[in-house]
mmCIF file of C-alpha atoms and ligand atoms in Angstrom:
data_model
loop_
_atom_site.group_PDB
_atom_site.id
_atom_site.type_symbol
_atom_site.label_atom_id
_atom_site.label_comp_id
_atom_site.label_asym_id
_atom_site.label_seq_id
_atom_site.Cartn_x
_atom_site.Cartn_y
_atom_site.Cartn_z
ATOM 1 C CA MET A 13 -210.731 112.321 -188.330
ATOM 2 C CA SER A 14 -212.038 108.559 -188.509
ATOM 3 C CA ALA A 15 -210.578 105.293 -189.375
ATOM 4 C CA LEU A 16 -212.988 103.185 -188.204
ATOM 5 C CA ASP A 17 -215.396 101.456 -190.479
ATOM 6 C CA LEU A 18 -219.054 100.871 -189.422
ATOM 7 C CA ALA A 19 -218.638 96.921 -189.531
ATOM 8 C CA THR A 20 -215.846 97.717 -186.705
ATOM 9 C CA VAL A 21 -217.270 100.056 -185.054
ATOM 10 C CA ALA A 22 -220.574 97.794 -184.454
ATOM 11 C CA ARG A 23 -218.252 94.683 -183.151
ATOM 12 C CA LEU A 24 -216.489 96.835 -180.675
ATOM 13 C CA ALA A 25 -219.656 98.615 -178.921
ATOM 14 C CA GLU A 26 -221.478 95.028 -178.695
ATOM 15 C CA HIS A 27 -218.583 93.639 -177.440
ATOM 16 C CA LEU A 28 -217.992 96.215 -174.474
ATOM 17 C CA GLU A 29 -221.790 96.850 -173.943
ATOM 18 C CA ASP A 30 -222.459 92.680 -173.550
ATOM 19 C CA CYS A 31 -218.377 93.070 -170.793
ATOM 20 C CA GLU A 32 -221.261 94.984 -169.359
ATOM 21 C CA LEU A 33 -224.036 93.169 -169.258
ATOM 22 C CA HIS A 34 -223.068 89.816 -168.158
ATOM 23 C CA ALA A 35 -219.515 92.128 -165.971
ATOM 24 C CA ARG A 36 -217.060 90.471 -168.237
ATOM 25 C CA ASP A 37 -213.794 92.381 -168.492
ATOM 26 C CA THR A 38 -211.801 92.792 -171.760
ATOM 27 C CA VAL A 39 -208.632 94.488 -172.754
ATOM 28 C CA LYS A 40 -208.604 97.751 -174.560
ATOM 29 C CA ILE A 41 -209.697 98.283 -177.701
ATOM 30 C CA THR A 42 -206.157 99.805 -178.563
ATOM 31 C CA ASP A 43 -204.235 97.036 -178.005
ATOM 32 C CA GLY A 44 -206.314 96.064 -181.128
ATOM 33 C CA HIS A 45 -206.918 99.333 -182.556
ATOM 34 C CA PRO A 46 -203.257 101.311 -182.144
ATOM 35 C CA GLY A 47 -204.909 103.616 -184.465
ATOM 36 C CA LEU A 48 -208.424 104.284 -182.413
ATOM 37 C CA THR A 49 -209.296 107.951 -182.760
ATOM 38 C CA LEU A 50 -211.625 110.042 -180.323
ATOM 39 C CA ASP A 51 -213.644 110.779 -182.795
ATOM 40 C CA ASP A 52 -214.148 106.863 -183.714
ATOM 41 C CA ALA A 53 -213.763 106.110 -179.508
ATOM 42 C CA TYR A 54 -217.538 108.327 -179.594
ATOM 43 C CA ARG A 55 -218.654 106.597 -182.453
ATOM 44 C CA VAL A 56 -218.059 103.592 -180.662
ATOM 45 C CA GLN A 57 -219.872 105.206 -177.409
ATOM 46 C CA GLU A 58 -222.779 105.827 -179.366
ATOM 47 C CA GLU A 59 -223.428 102.406 -180.931
ATOM 48 C CA ILE A 60 -223.985 101.292 -177.439
ATOM 49 C CA ARG A 61 -226.781 103.824 -177.018
ATOM 50 C CA ARG A 62 -228.205 103.374 -179.967
ATOM 51 C CA ARG A 63 -228.290 99.809 -179.078
ATOM 52 C CA LYS A 64 -229.931 100.374 -175.124
ATOM 53 C CA VAL A 65 -232.181 102.394 -177.355
ATOM 54 C CA GLU A 66 -233.373 99.984 -179.551
ATOM 55 C CA ARG A 67 -234.250 97.946 -176.504
ATOM 56 C CA GLY A 68 -236.128 99.938 -175.272
ATOM 57 C CA ALA A 69 -233.410 101.861 -172.852
ATOM 58 C CA ARG A 70 -234.438 105.672 -172.261
ATOM 59 C CA VAL A 71 -231.012 107.892 -171.437
ATOM 60 C CA VAL A 72 -232.196 109.764 -168.364
ATOM 61 C CA GLY A 73 -228.761 112.013 -168.484
ATOM 62 C CA LEU A 74 -225.552 112.733 -169.167
ATOM 63 C CA LYS A 75 -222.204 112.859 -167.274
ATOM 64 C CA ALA A 76 -218.639 114.127 -167.616
ATOM 65 C CA GLY A 77 -215.941 112.326 -166.074
ATOM 66 C CA LEU A 78 -212.138 112.878 -165.305
ATOM 67 C CA THR A 79 -212.887 116.042 -164.402
ATOM 68 C CA SER A 80 -211.156 116.488 -161.207
ATOM 69 C CA HIS A 81 -206.799 117.081 -161.174
ATOM 70 C CA ALA A 82 -207.551 114.496 -158.517
ATOM 71 C CA LYS A 83 -209.209 111.469 -161.026
ATOM 72 C CA MET A 84 -207.325 112.731 -163.919
ATOM 73 C CA LYS A 85 -204.179 111.356 -162.161
ATOM 74 C CA GLN A 86 -205.133 108.132 -161.135
ATOM 75 C CA MET A 87 -206.632 107.180 -164.690
ATOM 76 C CA ASN A 88 -203.239 108.733 -165.857
ATOM 77 C CA VAL A 89 -205.266 110.854 -168.446
ATOM 78 C CA THR A 90 -205.681 114.913 -168.796
ATOM 79 C CA SER A 91 -208.544 115.230 -170.152
ATOM 80 C CA PRO A 92 -212.041 115.042 -169.715
ATOM 81 C CA VAL A 93 -214.442 112.950 -171.536
ATOM 82 C CA PHE A 94 -217.867 112.385 -172.110
ATOM 83 C CA GLY A 95 -220.366 109.929 -171.346
ATOM 84 C CA PHE A 96 -224.744 108.608 -171.124
ATOM 85 C CA LEU A 97 -226.977 107.753 -168.560
ATOM 86 C CA ALA A 98 -229.592 105.232 -169.671
ATOM 87 C CA ASP A 99 -232.515 104.571 -167.238
ATOM 88 C CA ALA A 100 -231.399 101.317 -165.731
ATOM 89 C CA PHE A 101 -227.843 102.442 -164.549
ATOM 90 C CA ALA A 102 -229.978 104.469 -161.515
ATOM 91 C CA VAL A 103 -230.926 103.614 -158.224
ATOM 92 C CA PRO A 104 -232.118 105.050 -155.508
ATOM 93 C CA ASP A 105 -230.766 106.925 -152.828
ATOM 94 C CA GLY A 106 -230.117 104.025 -149.590
ATOM 95 C CA GLY A 107 -230.883 101.833 -152.394
ATOM 96 C CA GLU A 108 -228.887 98.378 -152.855
ATOM 97 C CA VAL A 109 -226.204 97.394 -155.436
ATOM 98 C CA LYS A 110 -225.266 94.112 -156.491
ATOM 99 C CA VAL A 111 -221.635 93.315 -156.996
ATOM 100 C CA ALA A 112 -222.459 90.252 -158.313
ATOM 101 C CA GLU A 113 -223.384 92.365 -161.210
ATOM 102 C CA LEU A 114 -220.482 94.204 -162.035
ATOM 103 C CA ILE A 115 -217.043 93.863 -162.381
ATOM 104 C CA HIS A 116 -214.573 96.193 -160.283
ATOM 105 C CA PRO A 117 -216.640 97.960 -159.241
ATOM 106 C CA LYS A 118 -215.359 101.265 -157.638
ATOM 107 C CA VAL A 119 -217.678 105.055 -155.937
ATOM 108 C CA GLU A 120 -217.159 108.490 -156.478
ATOM 109 C CA PRO A 121 -218.689 112.126 -155.176
ATOM 110 C CA GLU A 122 -220.213 114.016 -157.447
ATOM 111 C CA ILE A 123 -222.240 117.133 -157.643
ATOM 112 C CA ALA A 124 -225.298 116.937 -160.746
ATOM 113 C CA PHE A 125 -226.474 119.314 -162.561
ATOM 114 C CA VAL A 126 -230.338 119.748 -164.049
ATOM 115 C CA THR A 127 -230.933 122.192 -166.019
ATOM 116 C CA ARG A 128 -234.282 123.941 -166.699
ATOM 117 C CA ALA A 129 -232.853 125.800 -170.393
ATOM 118 C CA PRO A 130 -231.207 124.522 -173.584
ATOM 119 C CA LEU A 131 -227.768 124.314 -173.531
ATOM 120 C CA ARG A 132 -225.596 124.849 -176.588
ATOM 121 C CA GLY A 133 -221.482 125.548 -177.188
ATOM 122 C CA PRO A 134 -219.893 126.407 -179.155
ATOM 123 C CA GLY A 135 -218.515 129.122 -175.890
ATOM 124 C CA CYS A 136 -220.543 128.137 -173.255
ATOM 125 C CA HIS A 137 -218.738 129.001 -170.181
ATOM 126 C CA VAL A 138 -219.950 129.017 -166.857
ATOM 127 C CA ALA A 139 -221.825 131.513 -165.935
ATOM 128 C CA SER A 140 -224.301 130.040 -169.038
ATOM 129 C CA VAL A 141 -224.453 126.897 -166.762
ATOM 130 C CA LEU A 142 -225.592 129.209 -163.587
ATOM 131 C CA ALA A 143 -228.190 130.911 -165.618
ATOM 132 C CA ALA A 144 -229.611 127.090 -167.082
ATOM 133 C CA THR A 145 -229.269 125.699 -164.457
ATOM 134 C CA ASP A 146 -232.425 124.866 -162.181
ATOM 135 C CA PHE A 147 -230.454 123.138 -159.460
ATOM 136 C CA VAL A 148 -227.807 121.271 -157.890
ATOM 137 C CA VAL A 149 -228.188 118.135 -155.545
ATOM 138 C CA ALA A 150 -225.849 115.555 -154.213
ATOM 139 C CA GLY A 151 -224.621 112.826 -156.704
ATOM 140 C CA LEU A 152 -223.400 109.106 -156.113
ATOM 141 C CA GLU A 153 -221.674 107.284 -159.272
ATOM 142 C CA LEU A 154 -221.038 103.872 -159.562
ATOM 143 C CA ILE A 155 -217.813 103.174 -162.276
ATOM 144 C CA ASP A 156 -216.845 100.241 -163.664
ATOM 145 C CA SER A 157 -214.519 99.459 -166.075
ATOM 146 C CA ARG A 158 -214.821 97.014 -167.801
ATOM 147 C CA TYR A 159 -210.829 97.338 -168.803
ATOM 148 C CA ARG A 160 -208.611 95.017 -166.574
ATOM 149 C CA ASP A 161 -207.246 96.394 -163.963
ATOM 150 C CA PHE A 162 -209.476 99.254 -164.473
ATOM 151 C CA LYS A 163 -206.570 99.866 -167.725
ATOM 152 C CA PHE A 164 -206.778 102.593 -170.196
ATOM 153 C CA ASP A 165 -206.631 105.435 -172.601
ATOM 154 C CA LEU A 166 -208.523 107.839 -173.723
ATOM 155 C CA PRO A 167 -210.253 106.667 -176.415
ATOM 156 C CA SER A 168 -210.855 103.026 -174.851
ATOM 157 C CA VAL A 169 -212.108 104.923 -172.002
ATOM 158 C CA VAL A 170 -214.887 107.250 -173.756
ATOM 159 C CA ALA A 171 -215.477 103.970 -176.458
ATOM 160 C CA ASP A 172 -216.724 102.015 -172.653
ATOM 161 C CA ASN A 173 -218.934 105.074 -172.417
ATOM 162 C CA CYS A 174 -216.549 106.155 -169.910
ATOM 163 C CA SER A 175 -216.941 103.247 -167.012
ATOM 164 C CA SER A 176 -220.576 104.034 -166.103
ATOM 165 C CA SER A 177 -222.438 101.664 -164.314
ATOM 166 C CA ARG A 178 -224.904 102.719 -161.608
ATOM 167 C CA PHE A 179 -225.560 106.117 -159.749
ATOM 168 C CA ALA A 180 -227.763 108.155 -157.248
ATOM 169 C CA VAL A 181 -229.163 111.372 -156.264
ATOM 170 C CA GLY A 182 -230.660 112.884 -153.625
ATOM 171 C CA GLY A 183 -230.068 114.862 -150.426
ATOM 172 C CA ARG A 184 -232.545 118.538 -151.328
ATOM 173 C CA MET A 185 -232.216 120.614 -154.007
ATOM 174 C CA GLY A 186 -228.932 123.524 -154.393
ATOM 175 C CA ARG A 187 -230.660 126.606 -156.229
ATOM 176 C CA PRO A 188 -226.691 127.670 -157.703
ATOM 177 C CA GLY A 189 -227.421 131.436 -156.559
ATOM 178 C CA ASP A 190 -228.041 130.938 -153.443
ATOM 179 C CA LEU A 191 -224.197 128.607 -152.979
ATOM 180 C CA ASP A 192 -220.033 128.718 -154.446
ATOM 181 C CA LEU A 193 -219.942 126.008 -155.814
ATOM 182 C CA ARG A 194 -216.474 126.237 -155.992
ATOM 183 C CA THR A 195 -216.391 126.099 -152.011
ATOM 184 C CA LEU A 196 -219.014 123.344 -151.977
ATOM 185 C CA GLY A 197 -217.057 121.185 -148.981
ATOM 186 C CA VAL A 198 -217.724 117.156 -150.247
ATOM 187 C CA VAL A 199 -217.432 114.515 -148.373
ATOM 188 C CA LEU A 200 -217.331 110.881 -149.140
ATOM 189 C CA GLU A 201 -217.347 108.097 -146.495
ATOM 190 C CA LYS A 202 -217.492 104.643 -146.673
ATOM 191 C CA ASN A 203 -218.110 102.572 -143.288
ATOM 192 C CA GLY A 204 -218.995 105.815 -141.262
ATOM 193 C CA GLU A 205 -215.511 106.536 -142.379
ATOM 194 C CA THR A 206 -214.194 109.809 -144.619
ATOM 195 C CA VAL A 207 -212.051 108.289 -147.287
ATOM 196 C CA ALA A 208 -212.157 111.614 -149.245
ATOM 197 C CA LEU A 209 -212.627 114.893 -149.287
ATOM 198 C CA ALA A 210 -212.691 118.117 -151.860
ATOM 199 C CA ALA A 211 -214.602 121.418 -152.867
ATOM 200 C CA GLY A 212 -216.523 121.911 -155.395
ATOM 201 C CA ALA A 213 -213.494 124.000 -157.317
ATOM 202 C CA ALA A 214 -211.060 120.318 -157.381
ATOM 203 C CA VAL A 215 -213.638 119.805 -160.250
ATOM 204 C CA LEU A 216 -211.958 122.600 -163.986
ATOM 205 C CA GLY A 217 -211.647 124.647 -161.355
ATOM 206 C CA HIS A 218 -215.705 125.170 -161.200
ATOM 207 C CA PRO A 219 -218.543 121.986 -161.544
ATOM 208 C CA ALA A 220 -219.887 123.833 -164.551
ATOM 209 C CA ALA A 221 -217.243 124.304 -166.338
ATOM 210 C CA ALA A 222 -217.112 120.850 -166.088
ATOM 211 C CA VAL A 223 -221.011 120.987 -168.287
ATOM 212 C CA ALA A 224 -220.504 123.871 -170.012
ATOM 213 C CA ALA A 225 -217.569 121.548 -172.140
ATOM 214 C CA LEU A 226 -219.547 118.711 -172.190
ATOM 215 C CA ALA A 227 -222.208 121.132 -174.505
ATOM 216 C CA ASN A 228 -219.550 122.725 -176.411
ATOM 217 C CA HIS A 229 -218.405 119.051 -176.678
ATOM 218 C CA LEU A 230 -221.568 118.453 -177.959
ATOM 219 C CA GLY A 231 -222.124 121.641 -180.000
ATOM 220 C CA ALA A 232 -219.182 120.543 -181.631
ATOM 221 C CA ARG A 233 -221.474 117.709 -183.410
ATOM 222 C CA GLY A 234 -224.593 120.107 -183.364
ATOM 223 C CA GLN A 235 -226.582 118.599 -180.874
ATOM 224 C CA GLU A 236 -227.188 120.362 -176.840
ATOM 225 C CA ILE A 237 -227.896 119.523 -174.040
ATOM 226 C CA PRO A 238 -231.792 120.036 -173.647
ATOM 227 C CA ALA A 239 -233.440 121.263 -170.644
ATOM 228 C CA GLY A 240 -234.790 119.086 -167.886
ATOM 229 C CA THR A 241 -230.891 117.671 -168.421
ATOM 230 C CA LEU A 242 -229.580 115.467 -164.725
ATOM 231 C CA ILE A 243 -225.609 116.057 -164.977
ATOM 232 C CA LEU A 244 -223.262 114.194 -163.352
ATOM 233 C CA SER A 245 -220.212 117.343 -164.000
ATOM 234 C CA GLY A 246 -217.357 114.225 -162.583
ATOM 235 C CA GLY A 247 -215.983 112.928 -159.373
ATOM 236 C CA VAL A 248 -214.609 115.718 -156.953
ATOM 237 C CA THR A 249 -212.279 113.222 -155.366
ATOM 238 C CA GLU A 250 -210.514 109.436 -156.365
ATOM 239 C CA ALA A 251 -212.749 106.508 -156.856
ATOM 240 C CA ILE A 252 -213.295 104.215 -153.923
ATOM 241 C CA PRO A 253 -213.710 100.525 -154.882
ATOM 242 C CA VAL A 254 -215.979 98.716 -152.681
ATOM 243 C CA LYS A 255 -217.010 95.245 -151.832
ATOM 244 C CA PRO A 256 -220.148 93.372 -150.546
ATOM 245 C CA GLY A 257 -221.359 94.997 -147.510
ATOM 246 C CA ASP A 258 -220.155 98.312 -148.186
ATOM 247 C CA HIS A 259 -222.228 100.896 -146.339
ATOM 248 C CA VAL A 260 -221.097 104.345 -148.951
ATOM 249 C CA ALA A 261 -222.551 107.719 -148.215
ATOM 250 C CA VAL A 262 -221.786 111.744 -149.736
ATOM 251 C CA HIS A 263 -222.620 114.506 -147.800
ATOM 252 C CA VAL A 264 -221.938 117.869 -150.229
ATOM 253 C CA GLN A 265 -222.431 121.034 -147.946
ATOM 254 C CA HIS A 266 -225.625 122.381 -148.186
ATOM 255 C CA LEU A 267 -227.303 119.752 -149.935
ATOM 256 C CA GLY A 268 -227.538 117.193 -147.351
ATOM 257 C CA ALA A 269 -227.127 113.475 -148.341
ATOM 258 C CA VAL A 270 -226.853 110.117 -150.630
ATOM 259 C CA SER A 271 -225.582 106.650 -150.266
ATOM 260 C CA LEU A 272 -225.047 102.875 -151.277
ATOM 261 C CA ARG A 273 -225.458 100.161 -150.084
ATOM 262 C CA PHE A 274 -223.345 97.333 -151.578
ATOM 263 C CA VAL A 275 -224.469 93.285 -151.551
HETATM 264 C C1 OOG B 310 -213.754 106.513 -166.018
HETATM 265 C C2 OOG B 310 -214.691 107.744 -165.665
HETATM 266 C C3 OOG B 310 -215.132 109.149 -164.804
HETATM 267 C C4 OOG B 310 -215.396 110.183 -163.573
HETATM 268 O O1 OOG B 310 -216.378 110.976 -162.658
HETATM 269 O O2 OOG B 310 -214.243 110.996 -163.254
HETATM 270 C C5 OOG B 310 -215.842 110.051 -164.134
HETATM 271 C C6 OOG B 310 -213.539 106.191 -165.256
HETATM 272 O O3 OOG B 310 -212.089 106.689 -164.322
HETATM 273 O O4 OOG B 310 -213.037 104.531 -165.099
HETATM 274 O O5 OOG B 310 -216.911 108.981 -164.171
HETATM 275 MG MG1 MG B 311 -217.923 110.030 -162.384
#
Protein backbone atom coordinates (compact mmCIF):
# COMPACT_ATOMS: atom_id res chain seq x y z
CA MET A 1 0.00 0.00 0.00
CA SER A 2 1.28 3.35 -1.00
CA ALA A 3 0.03 6.68 0.18
CA LEU A 4 2.69 9.06 -1.11
CA ASP A 5 2.67 10.64 -4.56
CA LEU A 6 5.91 10.76 -6.55
CA ALA A 7 6.54 14.44 -5.85
CA THR A 8 6.37 13.88 -2.09
CA VAL A 9 8.70 10.87 -2.30
CA ALA A 10 11.18 13.03 -4.23
CA ARG A 11 10.88 15.92 -1.78
CA LEU A 12 11.42 13.72 1.28
CA ALA A 13 14.40 12.00 -0.37
CA GLU A 14 15.99 15.34 -1.22
CA HIS A 15 15.42 16.60 2.32
CA LEU A 16 16.92 13.52 4.01
CA GLU A 17 19.88 13.39 1.64
CA ASP A 18 20.56 17.10 2.19
CA CYS A 19 20.60 16.45 5.92
CA GLU A 20 23.10 13.64 5.34
CA LEU A 21 25.38 15.67 3.07
CA HIS A 22 25.33 18.79 5.29
CA ALA A 23 25.33 17.06 8.70
CA ARG A 24 22.02 18.65 9.72
CA ASP A 25 19.46 16.89 11.83
CA THR A 26 15.73 16.94 11.22
CA VAL A 27 12.43 15.94 12.78
CA LYS A 28 11.09 12.48 11.91
CA ILE A 29 9.41 12.44 8.53
CA THR A 30 6.42 10.67 10.07
CA ASP A 31 5.80 13.88 12.07
CA GLY A 32 4.70 15.52 8.81
CA HIS A 33 3.35 12.31 7.26
CA PRO A 34 1.79 10.27 10.07
CA GLY A 35 0.33 7.69 7.65
CA LEU A 36 3.70 6.94 6.01
CA THR A 37 3.86 3.18 5.34
CA LEU A 38 6.96 1.00 5.26
CA ASP A 39 6.49 0.63 1.49
CA ASP A 40 6.48 4.41 1.13
CA ALA A 41 9.60 4.58 3.29
CA TYR A 42 11.44 2.13 1.04
CA ARG A 43 10.39 4.24 -1.95
CA VAL A 44 12.00 7.31 -0.33
CA GLN A 45 15.17 5.27 0.36
CA GLU A 46 15.15 4.03 -3.25
CA GLU A 47 14.91 7.64 -4.44
CA ILE A 48 17.94 8.62 -2.30
CA ARG A 49 19.83 5.73 -3.92
CA ARG A 50 18.71 6.83 -7.40
CA ARG A 51 19.84 10.41 -6.71
CA LYS A 52 23.29 9.25 -5.61
CA VAL A 53 23.73 6.89 -8.58
CA GLU A 54 22.63 9.65 -10.93
CA ARG A 55 25.45 11.82 -9.57
CA GLY A 56 27.97 9.04 -10.25
CA ALA A 57 27.98 7.17 -6.94
CA ARG A 58 28.31 3.40 -6.89
CA VAL A 59 26.39 1.11 -4.58
CA VAL A 60 29.11 -1.06 -3.01
CA GLY A 61 27.05 -3.13 -0.62
CA LEU A 62 23.80 -3.75 1.22
CA LYS A 63 22.95 -3.89 4.89
CA ALA A 64 20.49 -5.27 7.35
CA GLY A 65 19.91 -3.32 10.55
CA LEU A 66 18.08 -3.67 13.83
CA THR A 67 18.76 -7.41 13.65
CA SER A 68 19.91 -7.92 17.24
CA HIS A 69 17.87 -7.68 20.41
CA ALA A 70 20.41 -5.17 21.74
CA LYS A 71 19.81 -2.86 18.79
CA MET A 72 16.03 -3.31 18.72
CA LYS A 73 15.86 -2.50 22.43
CA GLN A 74 18.19 0.49 22.09
CA MET A 75 16.17 1.97 19.20
CA ASN A 76 12.75 0.83 20.46
CA VAL A 77 11.71 -1.01 17.29
CA THR A 78 10.92 -4.66 16.74
CA SER A 79 11.80 -5.64 13.20
CA PRO A 80 14.84 -5.56 10.91
CA VAL A 81 15.35 -2.92 8.23
CA PHE A 82 17.40 -2.94 5.04
CA GLY A 83 19.51 -0.32 3.31
CA PHE A 84 22.34 0.25 0.85
CA LEU A 85 26.00 1.24 1.14
CA ALA A 86 27.39 3.81 -1.31
CA ASP A 87 31.07 4.09 -2.26
CA ALA A 88 31.39 7.38 -0.36
CA PHE A 89 30.51 5.55 2.89
CA ALA A 90 33.53 3.22 2.68
CA VAL A 91 36.53 4.04 4.90
CA PRO A 92 39.73 1.95 4.80
CA ASP A 93 40.55 -0.20 7.82
CA GLY A 94 42.54 1.97 10.26
CA GLY A 95 41.31 5.10 8.47
CA GLU A 96 40.22 8.45 9.80
CA VAL A 97 36.68 9.80 10.05
CA LYS A 98 36.02 13.53 10.43
CA VAL A 99 33.38 13.99 13.11
CA ALA A 100 32.61 17.53 11.86
CA GLU A 101 31.10 15.94 8.72
CA LEU A 102 28.62 14.02 10.85
CA ILE A 103 25.67 14.77 13.13
CA HIS A 104 25.97 12.42 16.15
CA PRO A 105 27.96 9.36 15.06
CA LYS A 106 27.76 5.98 16.76
CA VAL A 107 29.68 2.81 15.96
CA GLU A 108 28.62 -0.82 16.04
CA PRO A 109 30.41 -4.12 15.44
CA GLU A 110 29.16 -6.24 12.56
CA ILE A 111 29.82 -9.48 10.76
CA ALA A 112 30.12 -8.76 7.04
CA PHE A 113 29.31 -11.30 4.33
CA VAL A 114 30.52 -11.41 0.73
CA THR A 115 28.45 -13.60 -1.59
CA ARG A 116 29.74 -15.72 -4.47
CA ALA A 117 26.32 -16.69 -5.86
CA PRO A 118 23.10 -14.71 -6.18
CA LEU A 119 20.49 -15.05 -3.43
CA ARG A 120 16.86 -14.63 -4.31
CA GLY A 121 13.92 -14.92 -1.96
CA PRO A 122 11.33 -15.88 -0.98
CA GLY A 123 12.41 -18.93 0.94
CA CYS A 124 16.06 -18.05 1.63
CA HIS A 125 17.27 -19.44 4.95
CA VAL A 126 20.51 -19.77 6.89
CA ALA A 127 21.73 -22.73 4.84
CA SER A 128 21.06 -21.07 1.47
CA VAL A 129 23.01 -18.03 2.66
CA LEU A 130 25.96 -20.13 3.86
CA ALA A 131 26.01 -21.98 0.51
CA ALA A 132 26.11 -18.65 -1.35
CA THR A 133 28.70 -17.01 0.95
CA ASP A 134 32.25 -16.65 -0.31
CA PHE A 135 33.66 -15.37 3.00
CA VAL A 136 32.91 -13.31 6.10
CA VAL A 137 35.03 -10.47 7.55
CA ALA A 138 34.98 -8.18 10.57
CA GLY A 139 32.87 -5.05 10.03
CA LEU A 140 32.64 -1.69 11.77
CA GLU A 141 29.64 0.43 10.89
CA LEU A 142 29.25 4.08 11.77
CA ILE A 143 25.60 5.09 11.88
CA ASP A 144 24.45 8.70 11.96
CA SER A 145 20.67 8.97 12.01
CA ARG A 146 19.55 12.20 10.46
CA TYR A 147 16.80 12.37 13.10
CA ARG A 148 17.15 14.60 16.12
CA ASP A 149 18.54 12.75 19.15
CA PHE A 150 18.60 9.48 17.14
CA LYS A 151 14.85 9.11 17.81
CA PHE A 152 12.78 7.52 15.06
CA ASP A 153 10.13 4.96 14.16
CA LEU A 154 10.46 2.18 11.61
CA PRO A 155 9.25 4.05 8.48
CA SER A 156 11.37 7.09 9.33
CA VAL A 157 14.60 5.10 9.76
CA VAL A 158 13.96 3.11 6.57
CA ALA A 159 13.45 6.31 4.56
CA ASP A 160 16.74 7.59 6.02
CA ASN A 161 18.58 4.56 4.54
CA CYS A 162 18.79 3.04 8.01
CA SER A 163 21.14 5.74 9.37
CA SER A 164 23.92 4.60 6.99
CA SER A 165 26.94 6.87 7.02
CA ARG A 166 30.36 5.13 7.01
CA PHE A 167 31.68 1.58 7.27
CA ALA A 168 34.95 -0.32 7.23
CA VAL A 169 35.78 -3.99 6.90
CA GLY A 170 39.04 -5.65 7.84
CA GLY A 171 40.83 -8.55 9.42
CA ARG A 172 41.04 -11.82 7.52
CA MET A 173 38.53 -13.71 5.44
CA GLY A 174 36.76 -16.59 7.16
CA ARG A 175 35.10 -19.36 5.18
CA PRO A 176 31.65 -20.12 6.55
CA GLY A 177 32.39 -23.87 6.40
CA ASP A 178 35.26 -23.41 8.88
CA LEU A 179 33.36 -21.28 11.42
CA ASP A 180 30.30 -21.46 13.64
CA LEU A 181 28.99 -17.94 13.15
CA ARG A 182 26.66 -18.30 16.15
CA THR A 183 29.43 -18.70 18.69
CA LEU A 184 31.82 -16.24 17.07
CA GLY A 185 32.89 -13.80 19.78
CA VAL A 186 32.70 -10.07 18.98
CA VAL A 187 34.37 -7.38 21.10
CA LEU A 188 33.98 -3.62 20.56
CA GLU A 189 36.81 -1.52 22.01
CA LYS A 190 36.90 2.25 22.41
CA ASN A 191 40.22 3.81 23.37
CA GLY A 192 41.53 0.41 24.39
CA GLU A 193 38.63 -0.46 26.68
CA THR A 194 35.98 -3.05 26.00
CA VAL A 195 32.68 -1.18 25.67
CA ALA A 196 30.39 -3.93 24.29
CA LEU A 197 30.62 -7.64 23.53
CA ALA A 198 28.44 -10.41 22.19
CA ALA A 199 28.44 -13.54 20.04
CA GLY A 200 27.21 -13.87 16.47
CA ALA A 201 23.94 -15.48 17.57
CA ALA A 202 22.89 -12.08 18.96
CA VAL A 203 21.94 -11.32 15.33
CA LEU A 204 18.63 -13.16 14.74
CA GLY A 205 20.03 -16.36 16.25
CA HIS A 206 22.55 -16.62 13.38
CA PRO A 207 23.97 -13.70 11.38
CA ALA A 208 23.22 -15.52 8.10
CA ALA A 209 19.54 -15.21 9.04
CA ALA A 210 19.89 -11.44 8.57
CA VAL A 211 21.20 -11.98 5.04
CA ALA A 212 18.35 -14.42 4.36
CA ALA A 213 15.88 -11.79 5.60
CA LEU A 214 17.44 -9.26 3.21
CA ALA A 215 17.16 -11.72 0.29
CA ASN A 216 13.52 -12.40 1.17
CA HIS A 217 12.80 -8.68 1.48
CA LEU A 218 14.30 -8.06 -1.97
CA GLY A 219 12.62 -11.16 -3.41
CA ALA A 220 9.23 -9.75 -2.46
CA ARG A 221 10.16 -6.80 -4.70
CA GLY A 222 11.41 -8.93 -7.61
CA GLN A 223 15.05 -8.20 -6.75
CA GLU A 224 17.96 -10.33 -5.57
CA ILE A 225 21.34 -10.07 -3.83
CA PRO A 226 23.81 -10.38 -6.72
CA ALA A 227 26.93 -12.55 -6.51
CA GLY A 228 29.88 -10.63 -5.09
CA THR A 229 27.80 -8.40 -2.81
CA LEU A 230 29.15 -7.14 0.52
CA ILE A 231 26.43 -7.27 3.18
CA LEU A 232 26.57 -5.91 6.73
CA SER A 233 24.37 -8.23 8.79
CA GLY A 234 23.58 -5.72 11.54
CA GLY A 235 25.04 -4.41 14.81
CA VAL A 236 25.79 -7.34 17.11
CA THR A 237 25.72 -5.08 20.20
CA GLU A 238 24.17 -1.72 20.97
CA ALA A 239 25.79 1.22 19.16
CA ILE A 240 28.32 3.42 21.02
CA PRO A 241 28.72 7.21 20.51
CA VAL A 242 32.12 8.53 19.37
CA LYS A 243 33.82 11.93 19.42
CA PRO A 244 37.02 13.45 18.03
CA GLY A 245 40.09 11.74 19.48
CA ASP A 246 38.42 8.35 19.86
CA HIS A 247 39.88 5.16 18.46
CA VAL A 248 37.51 2.26 17.93
CA ALA A 249 38.31 -1.35 17.11
CA VAL A 250 36.14 -4.39 16.48
CA HIS A 251 37.68 -7.79 17.19
CA VAL A 252 35.93 -10.83 15.79
CA GLN A 253 37.07 -14.29 16.86
CA HIS A 254 39.06 -16.01 14.06
CA LEU A 255 38.61 -12.96 11.79
CA GLY A 256 41.00 -10.40 13.27
CA ALA A 257 40.14 -6.74 13.76
CA VAL A 258 39.00 -3.59 11.99
CA SER A 259 39.46 -0.10 13.37
CA LEU A 260 38.76 3.59 12.80
CA ARG A 261 40.11 6.84 14.24
CA PHE A 262 37.89 9.87 14.85
CA VAL A 263 39.28 13.38 14.35
C1 LIG B 1 19.34 2.13 12.49
C2 LIG B 1 20.41 1.39 11.75
C3 LIG B 1 20.71 0.12 12.36
C4 LIG B 1 22.14 -1.86 12.63
O1 LIG B 1 23.15 -2.51 12.35
O2 LIG B 1 21.33 -2.21 13.51
C5 LIG B 1 21.91 -0.62 11.89
C6 LIG B 1 19.88 2.82 13.71
O3 LIG B 1 20.09 2.16 14.73
O4 LIG B 1 20.07 4.03 13.65
O5 LIG B 1 22.69 -0.28 11.03
MG1 LIG C 1 24.52 -1.49 11.27
